[in-house]
Coordinates of C-alpha atoms in Angstrom, one line a residue:
M1 CA 77.9 145.0 68.4
Q2 CA 79.6 146.6 71.4
L3 CA 78.5 144.1 73.8
W4 CA 80.1 141.1 71.2
W5 CA 83.4 142.5 71.6
L6 CA 82.8 142.7 75.8
F7 CA 82.0 138.7 75.4
V8 CA 85.3 138.5 73.1
L9 CA 87.5 140.1 75.6
I10 CA 85.8 138.3 78.9
C11 CA 85.7 134.6 77.4
P12 CA 89.2 133.7 77.3
C13 CA 89.9 134.7 80.9
V14 CA 86.7 133.3 82.2
G15 CA 87.6 130.2 80.3
S16 CA 90.8 129.5 81.7
A17 CA 89.3 129.9 85.4
F18 CA 86.5 127.5 85.2
P19 CA 87.5 123.4 85.4
A20 CA 88.2 121.7 82.4
T21 CA 85.4 118.9 82.7
L22 CA 82.5 118.8 85.3
R23 CA 80.6 115.6 85.4
S24 CA 78.1 114.5 87.4
I25 CA 75.4 111.5 87.4
D26 CA 72.0 110.5 88.0
D27 CA 71.9 107.2 88.4
E28 CA 73.6 104.6 90.9
S29 CA 76.5 103.8 88.4
N30 CA 80.3 105.5 88.5
A31 CA 80.2 104.5 84.8
H32 CA 79.9 108.0 83.3
F33 CA 83.1 109.2 84.4
D34 CA 86.5 108.4 82.8
G35 CA 89.1 106.0 84.0
E36 CA 91.5 109.0 85.4
S37 CA 88.7 110.3 87.4
H38 CA 87.7 106.8 89.1
D39 CA 91.0 105.8 89.4
A40 CA 91.9 109.4 91.5
A41 CA 88.9 108.6 93.7
I42 CA 89.7 104.9 94.4
Y43 CA 93.2 106.0 95.3
V44 CA 91.6 109.0 97.8
V45 CA 89.4 106.0 99.4
N46 CA 92.3 103.6 99.5
Q47 CA 94.5 106.2 101.2
L48 CA 92.1 107.4 103.5
K49 CA 91.2 103.7 105.0
Q50 CA 95.1 103.9 105.9
M51 CA 94.5 107.0 107.5
S52 CA 93.1 106.1 110.9
D53 CA 95.8 105.0 114.1
S54 CA 92.9 102.7 115.2
G55 CA 92.1 101.4 111.8
V56 CA 88.8 102.1 111.9
Y57 CA 88.7 104.0 108.4
E58 CA 89.2 100.4 107.1
S59 CA 85.7 100.0 107.1
I60 CA 85.1 102.9 104.6
E61 CA 83.8 101.9 101.3
L62 CA 83.4 104.3 98.0
S63 CA 79.8 104.0 97.3
R64 CA 79.5 106.6 94.6
I65 CA 81.3 109.6 93.0
L66 CA 78.6 112.6 92.9
S67 CA 80.6 114.6 91.0
S68 CA 84.2 115.0 89.4
E69 CA 85.7 118.3 88.3
K70 CA 89.3 118.2 86.2
I71 CA 91.0 121.2 86.7
D72 CA 94.1 121.5 84.2
G73 CA 96.8 123.1 86.5
G74 CA 98.8 123.7 83.7
I75 CA 102.3 122.0 82.9
Y76 CA 103.3 120.6 86.4
H77 CA 100.1 118.9 87.9
T78 CA 96.2 117.7 87.0
K79 CA 93.9 118.3 89.8
Y80 CA 90.7 116.7 90.4
V81 CA 87.7 118.1 92.9
F82 CA 85.4 115.7 94.0
R83 CA 82.2 115.1 95.9
L84 CA 82.0 111.6 97.3
R85 CA 79.5 109.3 99.0
L86 CA 81.5 107.0 101.5
E87 CA 80.0 104.3 103.2
S88 CA 80.4 102.7 106.3
P89 CA 78.4 101.0 109.1
L90 CA 80.6 103.2 111.6
F91 CA 79.8 106.7 111.3
V92 CA 79.2 108.4 114.4
S93 CA 76.0 110.0 112.8
R94 CA 74.8 106.4 112.6
R95 CA 73.9 106.7 108.6
E96 CA 75.1 104.2 106.3
T97 CA 76.7 106.8 104.1
E98 CA 78.3 110.5 104.3
E99 CA 79.3 112.7 101.6
V100 CA 82.7 114.6 101.5
N101 CA 84.7 117.1 99.2
I102 CA 88.3 116.1 98.0
I103 CA 90.8 117.7 95.9
F104 CA 93.3 115.4 94.3
M105 CA 96.4 116.3 92.7
E106 CA 98.8 114.2 90.7
D107 CA 102.2 116.0 89.1
N108 CA 104.1 115.0 86.0
K109 CA 106.5 112.3 87.7
G110 CA 103.0 110.5 89.5
Q111 CA 103.2 112.4 92.8
R112 CA 99.8 111.9 94.2
S113 CA 98.3 113.8 97.1
F114 CA 94.9 115.0 98.4
A115 CA 93.0 117.3 100.9
I116 CA 89.4 116.2 102.3
D117 CA 87.0 119.0 103.7
N118 CA 86.1 117.1 106.5
F119 CA 87.4 113.4 108.0
P120 CA 84.4 111.1 108.7
Q121 CA 83.7 110.9 111.9
M122 CA 83.7 107.4 113.4
S123 CA 81.9 106.1 116.8
N124 CA 83.9 105.7 119.8
H125 CA 82.8 102.6 120.4
A126 CA 83.8 101.4 116.8
I127 CA 87.2 103.1 117.5
E128 CA 87.8 101.2 120.9
E129 CA 87.0 98.0 119.1
Y130 CA 89.0 98.6 116.4
R131 CA 92.4 99.7 118.7
Q132 CA 91.8 96.4 120.8
H133 CA 92.1 94.5 117.9
K134 CA 94.8 95.9 116.5
F135 CA 96.7 95.5 119.5
S136 CA 95.7 91.7 120.2
D137 CA 97.0 90.9 116.9
L138 CA 99.8 93.0 117.4
H139 CA 100.5 90.9 120.5
E140 CA 99.7 87.6 118.7
R141 CA 102.2 88.5 116.2
R142 CA 104.9 89.3 118.7
K143 CA 104.4 86.3 120.7
H144 CA 105.0 84.3 117.8
L145 CA 108.1 85.8 117.0
F146 CA 109.5 85.2 120.3
Q147 CA 108.5 81.2 120.0
Y148 CA 110.5 81.3 117.0
I149 CA 113.5 82.7 118.4
R150 CA 113.4 80.6 121.2
S151 CA 113.3 77.4 119.2
L152 CA 116.4 78.7 117.3
P153 CA 119.6 76.6 118.3
V154 CA 121.8 78.7 120.0
A155 CA 125.2 79.2 118.5
L156 CA 128.3 79.6 121.0

C-alpha cells in the first residue's frame, strides 16, 4: 500500500518531464510520423540547405526520420527533438548518409528555429567546386546586368 502512494506522488512529476510523444520507425518509410513532425523535419533540412556560404549544403537531402519526440513546451511553444539521417554524396566521411540530432522549436505565432548538434562536414574539394560555381554564376548575372544597362538609352 505504501508503494502505491509513492507511485502516485512521483507520477505527476515524472509525467511532465518526459516527452509527450516518442516515435520511431523500423522500416524505410517516414509514414509513421504525423504531419507536424514531418513538416518540421522538412523545414529544418530546407533551412540547413541555405546555411553554407559556398552552397555545398544544397546537396543534402532528408533520407529518413529516425526518431521524433514532441515535447510540449507549455503555452508559448512546441518543441521537437529529432534524430535525422541526411544523405549527400559530398560528406567528408565519404559515407552516403550521416545522422544528426536536431531540436526544432515553433512558438504560438509561427516563428520557427532549430539547433543542430554537429553540422555535416563536407569535403573541401566539393566546397571549392560549389564556391567557384557560385562566383561564376554571380559573374554571369553581373555581366548580363551591365549589358542591359549599356543598352538603355541615355537621357540628357
